[in-house]
Short mmCIF file of C-alpha atoms and ligand atoms in Angstrom, two decimals:
data_model
loop_
_atom_site.label_atom_id
_atom_site.label_comp_id
_atom_site.label_asym_id
_atom_site.label_seq_id
_atom_site.Cartn_x
_atom_site.Cartn_y
_atom_site.Cartn_z
CA MET U 1 7.54 -25.50 -97.01
CA ILE U 2 6.30 -28.76 -98.42
CA LYS U 3 3.81 -30.45 -96.39
CA HIS U 4 4.61 -34.17 -95.92
CA ARG U 5 2.19 -36.97 -96.55
CA SER U 6 2.27 -40.24 -94.79
CA ILE U 7 1.72 -42.82 -97.49
CA PHE U 8 3.72 -45.74 -96.18
CA LYS U 9 1.85 -48.11 -93.93
CA ILE U 10 2.63 -51.35 -92.51
CA ASP U 11 0.70 -53.84 -90.24
CA THR U 12 3.42 -55.22 -87.71
CA ARG U 13 1.13 -57.72 -86.08
CA PRO U 14 2.03 -61.11 -87.44
CA GLU U 15 -0.71 -62.73 -89.34
CA ILE U 16 -1.47 -66.32 -88.55
CA VAL U 17 -2.12 -68.12 -91.69
CA ASP U 18 -3.57 -71.43 -91.63
CA LEU U 19 -0.71 -73.72 -93.16
CA PRO U 20 -1.25 -77.26 -94.23
CA SER U 21 0.22 -80.30 -92.62
CA ILE U 22 1.93 -82.01 -95.52
CA LYS U 23 3.60 -85.42 -94.71
CA ASN U 24 5.56 -85.58 -98.13
CA ARG U 25 7.88 -82.78 -97.82
CA ARG U 26 8.57 -82.73 -101.54
CA LYS U 27 4.93 -81.68 -102.08
CA ILE U 28 5.13 -78.53 -99.89
CA ASP U 29 4.78 -75.23 -101.80
CA VAL U 30 3.39 -72.44 -99.67
CA ARG U 31 3.61 -68.71 -99.79
CA TYR U 32 2.28 -66.41 -97.05
CA PRO U 33 2.66 -62.67 -96.19
CA LEU U 34 5.34 -61.52 -93.59
CA ILE U 35 5.08 -57.82 -93.86
CA LYS U 36 2.17 -57.21 -96.34
CA PRO U 37 2.47 -56.28 -99.08
CA TYR U 38 6.29 -56.21 -99.21
CA ALA U 39 7.66 -59.19 -97.84
CA TYR U 40 6.59 -62.76 -98.32
CA ALA U 41 7.76 -66.32 -97.14
CA HIS U 42 7.87 -69.02 -99.82
CA ILE U 43 8.52 -72.65 -98.55
CA TYR U 44 9.03 -75.11 -101.35
CA TRP U 45 11.00 -78.12 -102.19
CA ASP U 46 14.29 -77.21 -103.83
CA GLU U 47 14.80 -80.16 -106.55
CA ASP U 48 18.41 -79.07 -107.21
CA ASN U 49 19.59 -79.54 -103.56
CA ASN U 50 17.14 -81.94 -102.49
CA GLU U 51 15.60 -80.06 -99.41
CA LEU U 52 12.74 -77.85 -98.27
CA VAL U 53 13.83 -74.07 -98.30
CA TYR U 54 12.48 -71.05 -96.88
CA HIS U 55 12.79 -68.02 -99.18
CA VAL U 56 12.20 -64.50 -98.08
CA GLU U 57 10.73 -62.42 -101.01
CA GLU U 58 11.14 -58.73 -100.98
CA PRO U 59 10.59 -56.11 -103.56
CA HIS U 60 13.08 -56.05 -106.24
CA LEU U 61 14.96 -52.83 -106.63
CA LYS U 62 16.44 -51.69 -109.96
CA THR U 63 20.04 -50.44 -110.02
CA SER U 64 18.82 -46.78 -110.13
CA GLU U 65 16.57 -47.41 -107.17
CA LYS U 66 19.39 -49.05 -105.11
CA GLU U 67 21.38 -46.00 -105.69
CA ILE U 68 18.54 -43.88 -104.28
CA LEU U 69 18.19 -46.01 -101.35
CA ARG U 70 21.93 -45.71 -100.69
CA LEU U 71 21.89 -42.01 -100.71
CA LEU U 72 18.69 -41.97 -98.59
CA LEU U 73 20.10 -44.29 -95.82
CA LEU U 74 23.24 -42.25 -95.89
CA ALA U 75 21.54 -38.92 -95.52
CA LEU U 76 19.23 -40.41 -92.86
CA GLU U 77 22.11 -41.52 -90.82
CA GLU U 78 23.45 -37.95 -90.88
CA MET U 79 20.15 -36.34 -89.98
CA ILE U 80 18.44 -38.41 -87.40
CA ASN U 81 19.26 -40.67 -84.47
CA ILE U 82 16.42 -43.15 -83.93
CA SER U 83 16.33 -44.36 -80.31
CA TYR U 84 15.69 -47.87 -80.77
CA SER U 85 14.17 -48.49 -77.39
CA VAL U 86 11.10 -46.76 -78.25
CA ALA U 87 9.44 -49.64 -80.21
CA ASN U 88 5.99 -48.82 -78.90
CA LYS U 89 5.86 -45.58 -80.47
CA PHE U 90 6.23 -47.28 -83.96
CA ASN U 91 3.81 -45.19 -85.86
CA LEU U 92 5.48 -41.94 -84.77
CA ILE U 93 8.95 -43.19 -85.76
CA LEU U 94 7.62 -44.24 -89.05
CA ASN U 95 5.98 -40.93 -89.69
CA TYR U 96 9.10 -39.02 -88.64
CA LEU U 97 11.26 -41.19 -91.04
CA GLU U 98 8.80 -40.66 -93.77
CA LYS U 99 8.87 -36.75 -93.27
CA ASN U 100 12.74 -36.91 -93.57
CA VAL U 101 12.76 -39.21 -96.57
CA GLN U 102 10.53 -36.83 -98.47
CA ALA U 103 12.67 -33.82 -97.41
CA ILE U 104 15.74 -35.64 -98.62
CA LEU U 105 14.16 -36.49 -101.91
CA VAL U 106 13.27 -32.99 -102.47
CA GLU U 107 16.78 -31.86 -101.70
CA LEU U 108 18.19 -34.48 -103.97
CA GLY U 109 15.98 -33.22 -106.66
CA THR U 110 14.95 -36.94 -107.21
CA LYS U 111 11.38 -37.65 -108.39
CA VAL U 112 10.26 -41.22 -107.95
CA SER U 113 7.03 -42.98 -108.78
CA LYS U 114 4.59 -43.91 -105.82
CA GLU U 115 5.63 -47.50 -106.32
CA THR U 116 9.37 -46.90 -106.17
CA TYR U 117 8.75 -44.62 -103.04
CA LEU U 118 6.86 -47.44 -101.13
CA LYS U 119 9.53 -49.95 -101.97
CA LEU U 120 12.24 -47.53 -100.76
CA MET U 121 10.25 -46.88 -97.63
CA TYR U 122 10.00 -50.53 -96.96
CA TYR U 123 13.74 -50.85 -97.22
CA ILE U 124 14.24 -47.80 -95.15
CA PHE U 125 11.96 -49.18 -92.47
CA ARG U 126 13.56 -52.66 -92.31
CA ASN U 127 17.05 -51.10 -92.13
CA SER U 128 16.42 -48.47 -89.69
CA ILE U 129 13.61 -49.35 -87.25
CA GLY U 130 13.83 -53.04 -88.17
CA LEU U 131 16.48 -55.73 -88.02
CA ASN U 132 17.57 -55.42 -91.58
CA ARG U 133 17.59 -58.66 -93.61
CA ILE U 134 15.97 -60.70 -90.81
CA GLU U 135 13.14 -58.38 -90.09
CA PRO U 136 10.63 -60.39 -92.30
CA LEU U 137 11.48 -63.49 -90.33
CA LEU U 138 10.58 -61.70 -87.08
CA HIS U 139 7.07 -61.17 -88.52
CA ASP U 140 6.64 -64.87 -89.23
CA TYR U 141 4.27 -66.32 -86.48
CA TYR U 142 5.67 -69.87 -87.21
CA ILE U 143 9.26 -69.16 -86.84
CA GLU U 144 10.72 -70.21 -83.33
CA ASP U 145 14.39 -69.93 -83.84
CA ILE U 146 16.75 -68.01 -86.15
CA GLU U 147 20.36 -69.11 -86.43
CA CYS U 148 23.38 -67.66 -88.25
CA ASN U 149 26.37 -69.69 -87.96
CA GLY U 150 28.79 -67.07 -89.56
CA LEU U 151 29.78 -65.72 -92.82
CA ASP U 152 28.95 -67.34 -96.14
CA SER U 153 26.48 -69.75 -94.36
CA PRO U 154 22.94 -69.56 -94.98
CA LEU U 155 20.61 -68.65 -91.98
CA TYR U 156 18.60 -71.55 -90.71
CA ILE U 157 15.19 -71.29 -89.02
CA VAL U 158 13.04 -73.62 -86.94
CA HIS U 159 9.50 -73.49 -88.24
CA ARG U 160 6.69 -74.74 -86.20
CA LYS U 161 5.07 -76.49 -89.04
CA TYR U 162 7.85 -77.66 -91.29
CA GLU U 163 10.70 -77.79 -88.92
CA ASN U 164 14.41 -76.88 -89.79
CA LEU U 165 14.58 -74.84 -92.98
CA LYS U 166 17.53 -73.34 -94.80
CA THR U 167 16.71 -69.68 -95.88
CA ASN U 168 18.05 -67.61 -98.73
CA ILE U 169 19.64 -65.13 -96.42
CA ILE U 170 23.51 -65.29 -96.31
CA TYR U 171 25.95 -62.83 -95.08
CA LYS U 172 28.72 -62.48 -97.24
CA ASP U 173 30.22 -59.26 -95.98
CA ILE U 174 31.97 -59.39 -92.63
CA GLN U 175 31.25 -55.62 -92.10
CA GLU U 176 27.59 -56.13 -92.52
CA LEU U 177 27.51 -59.12 -90.15
CA THR U 178 29.55 -57.23 -87.46
CA ASP U 179 27.39 -54.16 -87.87
CA PHE U 180 24.34 -56.38 -87.46
CA VAL U 181 25.52 -57.99 -84.14
CA GLU U 182 26.37 -54.62 -82.89
CA LYS U 183 22.69 -53.42 -83.92
CA LEU U 184 21.31 -56.63 -82.03
CA ALA U 185 23.34 -55.51 -78.99
CA GLN U 186 22.17 -51.94 -79.10
CA LYS U 187 18.52 -53.17 -79.35
CA THR U 188 18.89 -55.48 -76.30
CA GLY U 189 20.46 -52.54 -74.45
CA ARG U 190 23.61 -54.76 -73.83
CA TYR U 191 27.14 -54.11 -75.00
CA VAL U 192 29.50 -56.26 -77.21
CA SER U 193 33.06 -55.45 -77.85
CA TYR U 194 36.17 -57.42 -78.77
CA ALA U 195 36.88 -57.42 -75.06
CA LYS U 196 33.25 -58.62 -74.22
CA PRO U 197 32.39 -60.77 -77.31
CA LEU U 198 29.46 -62.59 -75.95
CA LEU U 199 25.94 -61.20 -76.11
CA ASP U 200 22.97 -62.54 -74.31
CA GLY U 201 19.90 -60.35 -74.16
CA THR U 202 16.49 -59.65 -74.93
CA LEU U 203 14.83 -57.67 -77.77
CA PRO U 204 12.05 -55.18 -77.22
CA ASP U 205 9.58 -57.71 -78.30
CA GLY U 206 10.84 -60.33 -75.79
CA SER U 207 12.77 -62.44 -78.30
CA ARG U 208 15.84 -63.90 -76.84
CA VAL U 209 19.29 -63.17 -78.42
CA ASN U 210 22.59 -64.96 -78.19
CA ALA U 211 25.66 -63.71 -80.32
CA THR U 212 29.20 -63.79 -80.59
CA TYR U 213 31.20 -60.84 -81.93
CA THR U 214 34.68 -61.63 -83.02
CA GLN U 215 36.30 -64.02 -85.24
CA ASP U 216 38.47 -65.76 -82.66
CA VAL U 217 35.54 -67.12 -80.66
CA THR U 218 33.93 -68.93 -83.61
CA THR U 219 36.00 -69.34 -86.65
CA ARG U 220 33.36 -68.19 -89.25
CA GLY U 221 33.05 -64.79 -87.86
CA PRO U 222 30.19 -63.32 -85.65
CA THR U 223 27.26 -65.78 -85.05
CA PHE U 224 23.79 -65.25 -83.53
CA THR U 225 20.81 -67.03 -82.59
CA ILE U 226 17.41 -65.52 -82.05
CA ARG U 227 14.63 -67.38 -80.06
CA LYS U 228 11.56 -65.72 -80.95
CA PHE U 229 9.30 -64.57 -77.93
CA THR U 230 5.68 -66.05 -78.59
CA LYS U 231 3.88 -63.37 -77.00
CA GLU U 232 1.02 -65.49 -75.96
CA PRO U 233 2.75 -68.22 -73.72
CA TRP U 234 2.03 -71.81 -74.25
CA THR U 235 -0.81 -72.91 -71.93
CA PRO U 236 -1.45 -76.38 -70.32
CA VAL U 237 -4.03 -76.86 -72.92
CA HIS U 238 -1.40 -76.25 -75.76
CA LEU U 239 0.83 -78.74 -73.96
CA ILE U 240 -1.98 -81.36 -73.56
CA LEU U 241 -2.87 -80.98 -77.32
CA SER U 242 0.87 -81.37 -78.29
CA LYS U 243 1.11 -84.37 -75.97
CA THR U 244 3.88 -82.87 -73.87
CA ALA U 245 1.89 -83.69 -70.77
CA SER U 246 -1.48 -84.99 -69.91
CA ALA U 247 -4.54 -83.43 -68.19
CA ASP U 248 -4.12 -85.43 -65.15
CA ILE U 249 -0.53 -84.19 -64.64
CA PHE U 250 -1.73 -80.60 -64.94
CA ALA U 251 -4.55 -81.27 -62.54
CA TYR U 252 -2.02 -82.82 -60.09
CA ILE U 253 0.41 -79.72 -60.58
CA TRP U 254 -2.61 -77.35 -60.16
CA ILE U 255 -3.41 -78.79 -56.85
CA ALA U 256 0.27 -78.74 -55.83
CA ILE U 257 0.63 -75.17 -56.85
CA GLU U 258 -2.60 -74.18 -54.80
CA HIS U 259 -1.10 -75.92 -51.77
CA LYS U 260 2.22 -73.95 -52.34
CA ARG U 261 4.40 -76.87 -53.01
CA ASN U 262 7.85 -76.03 -54.48
CA PHE U 263 8.92 -77.06 -58.16
CA ILE U 264 11.89 -77.42 -60.30
CA VAL U 265 11.65 -78.07 -64.08
CA ILE U 266 14.75 -79.70 -65.38
CA GLY U 267 16.02 -80.96 -68.76
CA GLU U 268 18.69 -80.51 -71.42
CA THR U 269 18.97 -77.16 -73.47
CA ALA U 270 15.91 -76.38 -75.32
CA SER U 271 13.83 -79.33 -73.99
CA GLY U 272 11.06 -77.10 -73.13
CA LYS U 273 11.80 -76.30 -69.48
CA THR U 274 10.82 -72.56 -69.63
CA THR U 275 7.75 -73.28 -71.67
CA PHE U 276 6.60 -75.85 -69.28
CA LEU U 277 7.25 -73.82 -66.37
CA ASN U 278 5.43 -70.66 -67.84
CA SER U 279 2.30 -72.86 -68.79
CA ILE U 280 1.85 -74.05 -65.06
CA LEU U 281 2.27 -70.53 -63.79
CA SER U 282 -1.44 -70.18 -64.93
CA PHE U 283 -2.44 -72.28 -61.93
CA ILE U 284 -1.10 -69.79 -59.32
CA PRO U 285 -4.26 -68.51 -57.45
CA PRO U 286 -5.31 -65.31 -59.12
CA GLU U 287 -4.80 -63.03 -56.12
CA ALA U 288 -1.46 -64.23 -55.10
CA ARG U 289 1.65 -62.02 -55.05
CA VAL U 290 4.09 -63.23 -57.56
CA CYS U 291 7.81 -62.26 -58.12
CA SER U 292 9.64 -63.53 -61.11
CA ILE U 293 13.41 -62.99 -61.76
CA GLU U 294 15.27 -63.82 -64.95
CA ASP U 295 18.36 -62.99 -66.81
CA THR U 296 16.47 -62.46 -69.99
CA ARG U 297 12.83 -62.03 -70.19
CA GLU U 298 10.81 -64.96 -71.11
CA LEU U 299 8.09 -65.51 -68.55
CA ASN U 300 4.69 -64.01 -69.04
CA LEU U 301 1.69 -64.20 -66.46
CA ALA U 302 -1.81 -63.06 -66.43
CA HIS U 303 -1.68 -62.22 -62.82
CA ASP U 304 -2.51 -58.67 -61.64
CA ASN U 305 -0.03 -58.95 -58.56
CA TRP U 306 2.85 -59.87 -60.69
CA MET U 307 6.33 -58.23 -60.31
CA PRO U 308 8.64 -59.30 -62.99
CA SER U 309 12.36 -58.19 -62.79
CA VAL U 310 15.45 -58.80 -64.90
CA THR U 311 19.11 -58.85 -64.15
CA ARG U 312 21.60 -56.30 -65.38
CA THR U 313 25.11 -56.81 -66.53
CA GLY U 314 27.79 -54.30 -65.25
CA TYR U 315 30.77 -52.82 -66.80
CA GLY U 316 34.38 -52.12 -65.92
CA ILE U 317 36.73 -54.25 -63.93
CA PRO U 318 35.13 -56.62 -61.47
CA ASN U 319 35.75 -55.84 -57.67
CA LEU U 320 37.12 -58.43 -55.16
CA MET U 321 33.66 -60.19 -54.99
CA GLY U 322 33.93 -60.61 -58.82
CA LYS U 323 31.12 -58.00 -59.26
CA GLU U 324 31.27 -55.36 -61.97
CA TYR U 325 29.92 -51.79 -61.66
CA GLY U 326 26.21 -51.42 -61.92
CA GLU U 327 25.68 -55.37 -62.04
CA ILE U 328 22.38 -56.66 -60.55
CA THR U 329 22.59 -60.34 -60.20
CA LEU U 330 19.92 -63.05 -59.75
CA PHE U 331 21.13 -63.35 -56.17
CA ASP U 332 20.69 -59.56 -55.53
CA LEU U 333 17.10 -59.67 -56.92
CA LEU U 334 15.97 -62.89 -55.29
CA LYS U 335 17.09 -61.50 -51.78
CA GLU U 336 15.22 -58.15 -52.53
CA SER U 337 12.15 -60.02 -53.59
CA PHE U 338 11.97 -62.23 -50.53
CA ARG U 339 11.79 -58.96 -48.69
CA GLN U 340 8.63 -58.17 -50.35
CA ASN U 341 7.01 -61.19 -48.67
CA PRO U 342 5.78 -62.75 -52.02
CA ASP U 343 3.46 -65.86 -51.98
CA TYR U 344 5.20 -67.29 -55.28
CA VAL U 345 8.73 -66.70 -56.33
CA ILE U 346 9.99 -67.77 -59.85
CA VAL U 347 13.53 -67.87 -60.88
CA GLY U 348 13.90 -68.23 -64.73
CA GLU U 349 16.93 -70.28 -64.53
CA ILE U 350 18.74 -71.39 -61.50
CA ARG U 351 22.41 -71.62 -61.92
CA GLY U 352 24.52 -70.64 -59.01
CA LYS U 353 24.62 -69.15 -55.60
CA GLU U 354 21.00 -67.74 -55.92
CA ALA U 355 19.96 -71.42 -55.42
CA TYR U 356 20.88 -71.06 -51.66
CA VAL U 357 18.51 -68.04 -51.31
CA LEU U 358 15.78 -69.90 -53.15
CA PHE U 359 15.89 -72.97 -51.17
CA GLN U 360 15.92 -70.95 -47.96
CA GLY U 361 12.83 -69.18 -49.32
CA MET U 362 11.24 -72.66 -50.00
CA ALA U 363 12.05 -73.79 -46.54
CA SER U 364 10.43 -70.80 -45.15
CA GLY U 365 7.05 -71.26 -46.92
CA HIS U 366 7.32 -69.03 -49.95
CA ALA U 367 6.35 -71.48 -52.96
CA SER U 368 9.28 -71.20 -55.33
CA PHE U 369 9.56 -72.46 -58.88
CA GLY U 370 12.44 -72.42 -61.35
CA THR U 371 14.14 -74.26 -64.09
CA PHE U 372 17.52 -75.98 -63.94
CA HIS U 373 19.92 -77.32 -66.56
CA ALA U 374 20.12 -81.14 -65.74
CA GLY U 375 19.21 -84.30 -67.77
CA SER U 376 17.99 -86.26 -64.70
CA VAL U 377 17.14 -85.93 -60.95
CA GLU U 378 20.30 -87.72 -59.99
CA THR U 379 22.23 -84.96 -61.73
CA LEU U 380 20.07 -82.21 -60.26
CA MET U 381 20.73 -83.54 -56.76
CA ARG U 382 24.59 -83.93 -57.28
CA ARG U 383 24.67 -80.37 -58.56
CA LEU U 384 22.72 -79.04 -55.71
CA GLU U 385 24.72 -80.83 -53.25
CA THR U 386 28.29 -80.03 -54.30
CA PRO U 387 30.10 -76.79 -55.04
CA PRO U 388 29.56 -74.18 -55.97
CA ILE U 389 25.86 -74.58 -54.95
CA ASN U 390 26.53 -76.76 -51.86
CA LEU U 391 23.13 -77.29 -50.31
CA SER U 392 22.54 -79.51 -47.28
CA PRO U 393 20.17 -82.32 -47.63
CA SER U 394 17.82 -80.88 -45.18
CA LEU U 395 17.56 -77.84 -47.34
CA ILE U 396 17.17 -79.90 -50.42
CA GLU U 397 14.27 -81.48 -48.95
CA SER U 398 12.20 -78.44 -49.25
CA LEU U 399 11.93 -79.21 -52.85
CA ASP U 400 8.62 -81.05 -53.55
CA ILE U 401 8.43 -81.80 -57.09
CA VAL U 402 10.79 -82.06 -60.09
CA CYS U 403 9.42 -82.27 -63.69
CA VAL U 404 11.90 -83.87 -66.04
CA MET U 405 11.52 -82.54 -69.66
CA SER U 406 12.89 -84.19 -72.57
CA HIS U 407 13.49 -83.49 -76.30
CA LEU U 408 13.43 -86.40 -78.56
CA LYS U 409 14.76 -85.92 -81.97
CA ASP U 410 12.75 -88.58 -83.84
CA SER U 411 13.74 -88.90 -87.57
CA ASP U 412 12.32 -85.40 -88.66
CA LYS U 413 10.14 -84.43 -85.81
CA ASN U 414 10.97 -82.45 -82.81
CA ILE U 415 9.14 -84.08 -79.93
CA ARG U 416 8.98 -82.66 -76.32
CA ARG U 417 7.71 -84.70 -73.56
CA LEU U 418 7.41 -84.57 -69.75
CA LYS U 419 9.47 -87.60 -69.12
CA GLN U 420 9.07 -87.94 -65.33
CA LEU U 421 7.31 -86.46 -62.42
CA VAL U 422 9.18 -86.85 -59.33
CA GLU U 423 8.25 -86.23 -55.69
CA ILE U 424 10.90 -85.44 -53.21
CA GLN U 425 10.34 -86.91 -49.84
CA SER U 426 11.81 -86.39 -46.56
CA LYS U 427 14.82 -88.33 -45.92
CA THR U 428 14.42 -91.24 -43.50
CA GLN U 429 16.19 -91.66 -40.28
CA SER U 430 18.32 -94.40 -41.66
CA SER U 431 19.34 -92.64 -44.87
CA GLU U 432 21.46 -89.66 -45.48
CA LYS U 433 20.08 -89.39 -48.99
CA VAL U 434 17.04 -87.53 -50.15
CA GLN U 435 14.22 -90.15 -51.05
CA LYS U 436 12.14 -89.96 -54.21
CA ASN U 437 8.90 -91.29 -55.56
CA ILE U 438 8.17 -91.22 -59.24
CA PRO U 439 4.34 -91.27 -59.59
CA TYR U 440 4.21 -90.50 -63.32
CA GLU U 441 6.40 -91.53 -66.13
CA TRP U 442 6.14 -91.26 -69.80
CA ASP U 443 6.25 -94.54 -71.84
CA PRO U 444 7.80 -94.42 -75.14
CA VAL U 445 5.94 -97.42 -76.58
CA SER U 446 2.44 -96.01 -76.10
CA ASP U 447 3.59 -92.37 -76.11
CA LYS U 448 1.49 -91.78 -73.03
CA ILE U 449 2.29 -90.77 -69.38
CA LEU U 450 1.45 -93.43 -67.03
CA GLN U 451 0.77 -93.39 -63.33
CA LYS U 452 3.31 -95.74 -61.74
CA THR U 453 2.92 -95.26 -58.06
CA GLU U 454 0.72 -93.80 -55.33
CA LEU U 455 0.94 -90.05 -54.97
CA SER U 456 2.72 -89.09 -51.92
CA LEU U 457 1.67 -85.49 -52.38
CA PHE U 458 -1.84 -85.92 -51.29
CA SER U 459 -0.98 -87.52 -48.00
CA GLU U 460 1.45 -84.65 -47.35
CA ILE U 461 -1.07 -81.94 -48.15
CA SER U 462 -3.76 -83.91 -46.26
CA LYS U 463 -1.46 -83.83 -43.18
CA ASP U 464 -0.67 -80.05 -43.47
CA SER U 465 -4.21 -78.95 -44.28
CA GLY U 466 -6.70 -81.49 -42.86
CA ILE U 467 -8.19 -81.83 -46.31
CA SER U 468 -8.93 -85.64 -46.70
CA ILE U 469 -7.09 -87.68 -49.26
CA GLU U 470 -10.65 -88.53 -50.67
CA GLU U 471 -11.44 -84.94 -51.20
CA LEU U 472 -8.06 -84.30 -52.98
CA LYS U 473 -8.65 -87.33 -55.29
CA ASN U 474 -12.02 -85.88 -56.12
CA GLU U 475 -10.39 -82.45 -56.93
CA LEU U 476 -7.88 -84.28 -59.23
CA SER U 477 -10.68 -85.97 -61.16
CA LEU U 478 -12.60 -82.85 -61.53
CA ARG U 479 -9.74 -80.76 -62.71
CA THR U 480 -8.57 -83.36 -65.05
CA LYS U 481 -12.06 -83.33 -66.55
CA LEU U 482 -12.01 -79.62 -66.84
CA LEU U 483 -8.66 -79.51 -68.55
CA SER U 484 -9.38 -82.38 -70.79
CA GLN U 485 -12.74 -80.55 -71.79
CA MET U 486 -10.74 -77.37 -72.43
CA ALA U 487 -8.44 -79.41 -74.67
CA MET U 488 -11.35 -81.10 -76.46
CA MET U 489 -12.74 -77.53 -77.15
CA LYS U 490 -9.14 -76.68 -78.50
CA MET U 491 -9.25 -73.57 -76.25
CA LYS U 492 -5.97 -72.07 -76.95
CA ASP U 493 -6.43 -68.35 -75.87
CA PHE U 494 -4.06 -67.64 -73.09
CA LYS U 495 -6.56 -65.23 -71.54
CA GLU U 496 -9.57 -67.28 -71.74
CA ILE U 497 -7.67 -70.21 -70.07
CA ASN U 498 -6.57 -68.01 -67.28
CA GLU U 499 -9.92 -66.57 -66.89
CA ILE U 500 -11.43 -70.27 -66.43
CA ILE U 501 -8.67 -71.07 -63.84
CA LYS U 502 -9.39 -67.86 -62.02
CA GLU U 503 -13.11 -68.51 -62.05
CA TYR U 504 -12.61 -72.13 -60.79
CA TYR U 505 -10.83 -70.73 -57.71
CA ILE U 506 -13.79 -68.32 -57.11
CA ASP U 507 -16.75 -70.65 -58.01
CA LYS U 508 -15.94 -74.00 -59.32
CA GLU U 509 -19.40 -75.27 -59.69
CA LYS U 510 -20.29 -72.43 -61.97
CA VAL U 511 -17.43 -73.31 -64.36
CA LEU U 512 -18.01 -76.97 -64.38
CA SER U 513 -21.61 -76.52 -65.08
CA ARG U 514 -21.03 -73.97 -67.74
CA LEU U 515 -18.90 -76.55 -69.57
CA ASN U 516 -21.32 -79.19 -68.92
CA LEU U 517 -19.11 -81.29 -66.66
CA ILE U 518 -21.54 -81.46 -63.65
N1 ATP V 601 5.96 -78.95 -75.54
C1 ATP V 601 6.61 -78.27 -76.67
N2 ATP V 601 6.12 -78.66 -77.78
C2 ATP V 601 6.82 -78.17 -79.05
N3 ATP V 601 7.75 -77.15 -79.05
C3 ATP V 601 7.96 -76.68 -77.75
C4 ATP V 601 7.49 -77.30 -76.45
N4 ATP V 601 8.30 -76.74 -75.46
C5 ATP V 601 8.99 -75.82 -76.01
N5 ATP V 601 8.90 -75.78 -77.36
C6 ATP V 601 9.81 -75.07 -78.18
O1 ATP V 601 11.13 -75.37 -78.03
C7 ATP V 601 12.00 -74.17 -77.88
C8 ATP V 601 12.68 -74.14 -76.53
O2 ATP V 601 11.85 -74.22 -75.44
P1 ATP V 601 12.33 -73.54 -74.09
O3 ATP V 601 12.98 -72.20 -74.04
O4 ATP V 601 11.04 -73.75 -73.16
O5 ATP V 601 13.42 -74.63 -73.59
P2 ATP V 601 14.36 -74.45 -72.37
O6 ATP V 601 14.66 -75.94 -71.89
O7 ATP V 601 13.84 -73.52 -71.42
O8 ATP V 601 15.65 -73.93 -73.01
P3 ATP V 601 16.98 -73.35 -72.50
O9 ATP V 601 17.89 -74.58 -72.03
O10 ATP V 601 17.49 -72.66 -73.42
O11 ATP V 601 16.69 -72.53 -71.21
C9 ATP V 601 11.21 -73.09 -78.09
O12 ATP V 601 11.30 -72.51 -79.40
C10 ATP V 601 9.63 -73.58 -77.79
O13 ATP V 601 8.86 -72.78 -78.64
MG1 MG V 602 14.86 -71.94 -70.47
#
């Protein structure tokens, strides 16, 4: 019996390298590790095609090594069945894999050098535990989105620093691409088939996946997009620093959340709704009971008393109610979570009949937040009032605040801004329509959010709680100062920021004096 040795080690935590901001894209030439020391990213200006490109560099295999790899993968497939859901037992799986590889090599009578062995192990890791050719991309802290538009078309990525980049990864073999989409489905625990060709799921690391399986849905064969899950969610401080919103906006939202006002964040696709929503969840009082409900996992909270839940797709033929066997919808989860008497309820994305339950919850005093796909408050109102959602104006009134996000594509920059902050007011006797007040609005000329009208929030909170408007204004200015100071200090750590907010709830003088603000 030959004792196996584990030689192959990789560090899967993405390294955050400090990348230079370079105005002139033609001058960019950076190389950094993705999976050390095997895979690297090389971003440079491609003179021939006049564009900035992202090349994944991996170890080169000689023809003979490729043949051994092929044999090994074939043999491994026969021998073992790796359950992809046990991602947290990473080292165990790697060890197990190595043991088998060494046994197969002995059986094949193949002797390889240590260098070859490590290269082979790298490819075996990335093709079995990992996501094959895109595995290195998943290790790049700077990548936000990965997009494959089908066969023979290079994958594109959205890079935090250098925006849209073409990669050197191209699927040329339909079988490879189809197998890959199947693997994506398997990893998300969902199911794709010719009969059910659309995939929408979450990878074990929280990244969101959309894919199409067949050729007739999209002409160039299977496609997929992966939106990477940034494990540390964006905080209010990040968003102040990126100018998405200002310290006083967050101070206002903080007070509103403390006083259990209801929020909806709206905007077009990828305008930053979920990111914004997640950031403001930090303001929920630390001891509150929070339930969140999503289709795919995106939200991340620091609260101890947080109960996240995710919907489940069913299978088989839908019953008379249009429901499949085993299916658990947002509607089901929402009804269930209200039974648990939460202080705050969050619905990742409001789309259909669950809106009714959510608004009922709002009306009965459970602070509720969510995102909704709509470009303007008018569209939101129309969609809420008309079928299939069909809410009555008196129910819609329970909504207090709408944040409107926008994604501006300025020449080559991706800019995301809070365009408006809208207060929903009670309808007056004379009007059938819901009234609104827009205290804050983004001014495109100065690129600043300006206060346009008086806040009606404070008079309402004052009426409900007895706290004077003066006192609330004072809180607004204190919290604005605190958040500005945190931004000045470039405090970006999710935990640290949440700790400070928590501390503020308990003993605000202590925090303010620690940060030299009083
Ligand atoms: N303020 C911001 N500044 C820069 N990038 C951002 C900002 N907000 C979000 N992003 C990035 O934009 C992408 C889309 O963000 P997000 O998922 O929050 O949008 P969304 O409006 O919820 O999208 P969807 O309509 O798909 O639900 C993500 O890759 C995210 O990292
Ligand atoms: Mg979203």
